Amino acid sequence: MTATKNSEPRGRPRSFDMDEAIHTAMKLFHRRGFDAVGVAELGAELGIKPPSFYAAFGSKAGLFRQAVERYAAGEANVFGRALAKGGTVTEVIERMLHEAAKIYPEHDGIAGCLVIDGARNSADAEACAIIASFKKSSRKTLRDFIATEFPRQADELADFLVIALGGMSGAARDGAGVRTLKAFAAAASRAFRTETTR
């Protein structure tokens, strides 16, 4: 369970910045994945001892959830960035794929997408459930948006995009650069457009 301001223990105020702590944890989880980052390392990076860590976040998974929430609400939300500029469904989707091609190779010095890859192959059920929930919500958002113009194909096209973004994130983590991913984004955009005209 994630600690909130209302559940903070009484007594001495925190001696660390929660906002900065979540940002630091987000970068660690993004770079190495959930399982590879231990509580001791997090405590050392955040400058807090285990009792303060657990009082603030409840668990490593609690901090992970907050880090993923921070990540998904920021610049890495490629769909949100694309949608903000308006346009038709096909225009927004094409823009989203190209945003991913720019961000995934190196976002804040780290490749790939935290939401897609943060708990890949994790043995922790809670971390996997957190990521599964974010992925489900993201797919529904895409599906509902596509359905505004292409209701009959919305599910199929949403699945296509989820797979495309997952592949782009994985390729970026394996070293694919902006040029390679932009070429893929262009091809995926053409495929999306073709499917909408069937």
mmCIF file of C-alpha atoms in Angstrom:
data_model
loop_
_atom_site.group_PDB
_atom_site.id
_atom_site.type_symbol
_atom_site.label_atom_id
_atom_site.label_comp_id
_atom_site.label_asym_id
_atom_site.label_seq_id
_atom_site.Cartn_x
_atom_site.Cartn_y
_atom_site.Cartn_z
ATOM 1 C CA MET A 1 0.000 0.000 0.000
ATOM 2 C CA THR A 2 1.359 3.391 -0.964
ATOM 3 C CA ALA A 3 1.721 5.932 1.794
ATOM 4 C CA THR A 4 -0.063 9.232 1.342
ATOM 5 C CA LYS A 5 0.265 12.559 3.077
ATOM 6 C CA ASN A 6 -2.693 11.621 5.254
ATOM 7 C CA SER A 7 -0.957 8.412 6.366
ATOM 8 C CA GLU A 8 2.380 9.983 7.261
ATOM 9 C CA PRO A 9 3.509 9.128 10.772
ATOM 10 C CA ARG A 10 3.328 11.922 13.322
ATOM 11 C CA GLY A 11 6.456 13.262 14.914
ATOM 12 C CA ARG A 12 9.610 14.467 13.267
ATOM 13 C CA PRO A 13 9.019 15.863 9.746
ATOM 14 C CA ARG A 14 10.696 14.173 6.812
ATOM 15 C CA SER A 15 14.272 15.233 6.182
ATOM 16 C CA PHE A 16 14.133 14.464 2.464
ATOM 17 C CA ASP A 17 12.285 15.845 -0.531
ATOM 18 C CA MET A 18 9.529 13.406 -1.613
ATOM 19 C CA ASP A 19 9.330 14.868 -5.103
ATOM 20 C CA GLU A 20 13.049 14.520 -5.651
ATOM 21 C CA ALA A 21 13.019 11.021 -4.124
ATOM 22 C CA ILE A 22 10.340 9.817 -6.546
ATOM 23 C CA HIS A 23 12.221 11.332 -9.480
ATOM 24 C CA THR A 24 15.467 9.633 -8.425
ATOM 25 C CA ALA A 25 13.704 6.289 -7.970
ATOM 26 C CA MET A 26 11.997 6.688 -11.344
ATOM 27 C CA LYS A 27 15.381 7.011 -13.059
ATOM 28 C CA LEU A 28 16.786 3.987 -11.237
ATOM 29 C CA PHE A 29 13.795 1.786 -12.069
ATOM 30 C CA HIS A 30 13.798 3.028 -15.648
ATOM 31 C CA ARG A 31 17.482 2.324 -16.149
ATOM 32 C CA ARG A 32 17.629 -1.119 -14.533
ATOM 33 C CA GLY A 33 14.108 -2.447 -13.971
ATOM 34 C CA PHE A 34 12.248 -3.175 -10.744
ATOM 35 C CA ASP A 35 14.029 -6.363 -9.654
ATOM 36 C CA ALA A 36 17.551 -5.002 -10.140
ATOM 37 C CA VAL A 37 17.035 -2.061 -7.763
ATOM 38 C CA GLY A 38 17.152 -2.977 -4.085
ATOM 39 C CA VAL A 39 15.737 -1.184 -1.069
ATOM 40 C CA ALA A 40 19.243 -0.643 0.339
ATOM 41 C CA GLU A 41 20.336 1.038 -2.896
ATOM 42 C CA LEU A 42 17.202 3.161 -2.995
ATOM 43 C CA GLY A 43 17.750 4.230 0.603
ATOM 44 C CA ALA A 44 21.356 5.153 -0.136
ATOM 45 C CA GLU A 45 20.395 7.101 -3.264
ATOM 46 C CA LEU A 46 17.579 8.908 -1.469
ATOM 47 C CA GLY A 47 19.665 9.501 1.646
ATOM 48 C CA ILE A 48 17.230 7.785 4.027
ATOM 49 C CA LYS A 49 17.330 4.773 6.326
ATOM 50 C CA PRO A 50 14.951 1.782 5.951
ATOM 51 C CA PRO A 51 12.465 2.913 8.655
ATOM 52 C CA SER A 52 12.033 6.277 6.902
ATOM 53 C CA PHE A 53 11.814 4.557 3.517
ATOM 54 C CA TYR A 54 9.006 2.237 4.634
ATOM 55 C CA ALA A 55 7.208 5.036 6.484
ATOM 56 C CA ALA A 56 7.227 7.162 3.350
ATOM 57 C CA PHE A 57 6.466 4.587 0.648
ATOM 58 C CA GLY A 58 5.161 1.484 2.386
ATOM 59 C CA SER A 59 7.315 -0.817 0.252
ATOM 60 C CA LYS A 60 9.564 -0.857 -2.767
ATOM 61 C CA ALA A 61 6.493 -1.568 -4.881
ATOM 62 C CA GLY A 62 4.775 1.459 -3.350
ATOM 63 C CA LEU A 63 7.625 3.669 -4.487
ATOM 64 C CA PHE A 64 7.629 1.937 -7.865
ATOM 65 C CA ARG A 65 3.949 2.776 -8.343
ATOM 66 C CA GLN A 66 4.608 6.451 -7.613
ATOM 67 C CA ALA A 67 7.616 6.440 -9.950
ATOM 68 C CA VAL A 68 5.572 4.900 -12.771
ATOM 69 C CA GLU A 69 2.759 7.397 -12.165
ATOM 70 C CA ARG A 70 5.280 10.236 -12.379
ATOM 71 C CA TYR A 71 6.773 8.827 -15.572
ATOM 72 C CA ALA A 72 3.400 8.228 -17.254
ATOM 73 C CA ALA A 73 2.217 11.766 -16.459
ATOM 74 C CA GLY A 74 5.318 13.429 -17.895
ATOM 75 C CA GLU A 75 7.043 13.912 -21.227
ATOM 76 C CA ALA A 76 7.210 10.167 -21.836
ATOM 77 C CA ASN A 77 3.433 10.031 -22.340
ATOM 78 C CA VAL A 78 3.778 9.926 -26.113
ATOM 79 C CA PHE A 79 0.037 9.597 -26.723
ATOM 80 C CA GLY A 80 -0.762 12.577 -24.502
ATOM 81 C CA ARG A 81 1.860 14.687 -26.237
ATOM 82 C CA ALA A 82 0.521 13.732 -29.661
ATOM 83 C CA LEU A 83 -3.114 14.262 -28.707
ATOM 84 C CA ALA A 84 -2.427 17.725 -27.278
ATOM 85 C CA LYS A 85 -1.603 18.989 -30.771
ATOM 86 C CA GLY A 86 -4.984 17.899 -32.149
ATOM 87 C CA GLY A 87 -5.864 16.406 -35.512
ATOM 88 C CA THR A 88 -7.566 13.313 -36.853
ATOM 89 C CA VAL A 89 -7.042 9.870 -35.358
ATOM 90 C CA THR A 90 -4.511 8.919 -38.033
ATOM 91 C CA GLU A 91 -2.628 12.212 -37.584
ATOM 92 C CA VAL A 92 -2.459 11.819 -33.808
ATOM 93 C CA ILE A 93 -1.341 8.185 -34.056
ATOM 94 C CA GLU A 94 1.363 9.034 -36.585
ATOM 95 C CA ARG A 95 2.568 11.838 -34.305
ATOM 96 C CA MET A 96 2.545 9.459 -31.327
ATOM 97 C CA LEU A 97 4.717 6.909 -33.116
ATOM 98 C CA HIS A 98 7.199 9.607 -34.110
ATOM 99 C CA GLU A 99 7.244 10.961 -30.535
ATOM 100 C CA ALA A 100 8.140 7.460 -29.345
ATOM 101 C CA ALA A 101 10.901 7.288 -31.962
ATOM 102 C CA LYS A 102 12.421 10.468 -30.508
ATOM 103 C CA ILE A 103 11.962 9.690 -26.807
ATOM 104 C CA TYR A 104 12.611 5.955 -26.538
ATOM 105 C CA PRO A 105 16.253 5.979 -27.723
ATOM 106 C CA GLU A 106 17.184 8.350 -24.919
ATOM 107 C CA HIS A 107 14.812 9.977 -22.487
ATOM 108 C CA ASP A 108 16.631 11.666 -19.623
ATOM 109 C CA GLY A 109 19.686 9.604 -20.527
ATOM 110 C CA ILE A 110 17.844 6.252 -20.409
ATOM 111 C CA ALA A 111 16.516 4.197 -23.337
ATOM 112 C CA GLY A 112 13.117 2.556 -23.600
ATOM 113 C CA CYS A 113 9.808 3.088 -21.809
ATOM 114 C CA LEU A 114 9.473 2.515 -18.050
ATOM 115 C CA VAL A 115 5.807 1.510 -18.332
ATOM 116 C CA ILE A 116 6.552 -1.066 -21.020
ATOM 117 C CA ASP A 117 9.832 -2.444 -19.675
ATOM 118 C CA GLY A 118 10.046 -1.518 -15.988
ATOM 119 C CA ALA A 119 8.861 -4.901 -14.705
ATOM 120 C CA ARG A 120 9.770 -7.097 -17.671
ATOM 121 C CA ASN A 121 10.667 -10.605 -16.424
ATOM 122 C CA SER A 122 10.098 -9.448 -12.849
ATOM 123 C CA ALA A 123 9.501 -12.076 -10.180
ATOM 124 C CA ASP A 124 7.564 -9.575 -8.059
ATOM 125 C CA ALA A 125 3.796 -10.054 -8.428
ATOM 126 C CA GLU A 126 2.942 -6.581 -7.110
ATOM 127 C CA ALA A 127 5.306 -4.810 -9.526
ATOM 128 C CA CYS A 128 3.924 -6.861 -12.424
ATOM 129 C CA ALA A 129 0.352 -6.006 -11.374
ATOM 130 C CA ILE A 130 1.215 -2.297 -11.255
ATOM 131 C CA ILE A 131 2.601 -2.374 -14.789
ATOM 132 C CA ALA A 132 -0.262 -4.556 -16.055
ATOM 133 C CA SER A 133 -2.748 -1.994 -14.736
ATOM 134 C CA PHE A 134 -0.952 0.873 -16.482
ATOM 135 C CA LYS A 135 -0.739 -1.080 -19.740
ATOM 136 C CA LYS A 136 -4.427 -1.990 -19.599
ATOM 137 C CA SER A 137 -5.392 1.622 -18.990
ATOM 138 C CA SER A 138 -3.125 2.852 -21.802
ATOM 139 C CA ARG A 139 -4.544 0.347 -24.270
ATOM 140 C CA LYS A 140 -8.120 1.344 -23.339
ATOM 141 C CA THR A 141 -7.264 5.016 -23.841
ATOM 142 C CA LEU A 142 -5.870 4.259 -27.306
ATOM 143 C CA ARG A 143 -8.776 1.985 -28.178
ATOM 144 C CA ASP A 144 -11.399 4.538 -27.117
ATOM 145 C CA PHE A 145 -9.672 7.292 -29.069
ATOM 146 C CA ILE A 146 -9.433 5.185 -32.230
ATOM 147 C CA ALA A 147 -13.105 4.218 -31.850
ATOM 148 C CA THR A 148 -14.136 7.856 -32.273
ATOM 149 C CA GLU A 149 -13.440 7.434 -36.006
ATOM 150 C CA PHE A 150 -12.919 3.719 -36.561
ATOM 151 C CA PRO A 151 -15.141 1.838 -34.091
ATOM 152 C CA ARG A 152 -15.169 -1.445 -36.024
ATOM 153 C CA GLN A 153 -11.374 -1.695 -36.059
ATOM 154 C CA ALA A 154 -10.591 -0.059 -32.732
ATOM 155 C CA ASP A 155 -9.572 -3.201 -30.841
ATOM 156 C CA GLU A 156 -7.397 -4.566 -33.630
ATOM 157 C CA LEU A 157 -5.682 -1.216 -34.201
ATOM 158 C CA ALA A 158 -5.111 -0.657 -30.476
ATOM 159 C CA ASP A 159 -3.411 -4.054 -30.262
ATOM 160 C CA PHE A 160 -1.276 -3.175 -33.287
ATOM 161 C CA LEU A 161 -0.110 0.032 -31.620
ATOM 162 C CA VAL A 162 0.590 -1.601 -28.251
ATOM 163 C CA ILE A 163 2.770 -4.192 -29.999
ATOM 164 C CA ALA A 164 4.486 -1.514 -32.111
ATOM 165 C CA LEU A 165 5.324 0.636 -29.086
ATOM 166 C CA GLY A 166 6.540 -2.396 -27.162
ATOM 167 C CA GLY A 167 8.822 -3.327 -30.036
ATOM 168 C CA MET A 168 10.146 0.210 -30.296
ATOM 169 C CA SER A 169 10.919 0.329 -26.586
ATOM 170 C CA GLY A 170 12.698 -3.026 -26.693
ATOM 171 C CA ALA A 171 14.686 -2.038 -29.782
ATOM 172 C CA ALA A 172 15.732 1.231 -28.131
ATOM 173 C CA ARG A 173 16.967 -0.632 -25.060
ATOM 174 C CA ASP A 174 18.965 -2.859 -27.395
ATOM 175 C CA GLY A 175 20.622 0.200 -28.948
ATOM 176 C CA ALA A 176 18.379 1.260 -31.837
ATOM 177 C CA GLY A 177 18.733 4.989 -32.479
ATOM 178 C CA VAL A 178 16.363 7.763 -33.518
ATOM 179 C CA ARG A 179 16.937 7.210 -37.234
ATOM 180 C CA THR A 180 16.062 3.514 -37.036
ATOM 181 C CA LEU A 181 12.990 4.092 -34.907
ATOM 182 C CA LYS A 182 11.783 6.981 -37.065
ATOM 183 C CA ALA A 183 11.936 4.700 -40.101
ATOM 184 C CA PHE A 184 9.908 2.114 -38.195
ATOM 185 C CA ALA A 185 7.443 4.792 -37.018
ATOM 186 C CA ALA A 186 6.908 5.882 -40.624
ATOM 187 C CA ALA A 187 6.268 2.288 -41.712
ATOM 188 C CA ALA A 188 3.917 1.648 -38.786
ATOM 189 C CA SER A 189 2.048 4.874 -39.567
ATOM 190 C CA ARG A 190 1.559 3.754 -43.176
ATOM 191 C CA ALA A 191 0.294 0.385 -41.984
ATOM 192 C CA PHE A 192 -2.128 2.046 -39.565
ATOM 193 C CA ARG A 193 -3.448 4.334 -42.282
ATOM 194 C CA THR A 194 -3.859 1.416 -44.692
ATOM 195 C CA GLU A 195 -5.814 -0.581 -42.120
ATOM 196 C CA THR A 196 -8.215 2.283 -41.550
ATOM 197 C CA THR A 197 -9.122 2.368 -45.247
ATOM 198 C CA ARG A 198 -9.971 -1.337 -45.535
#
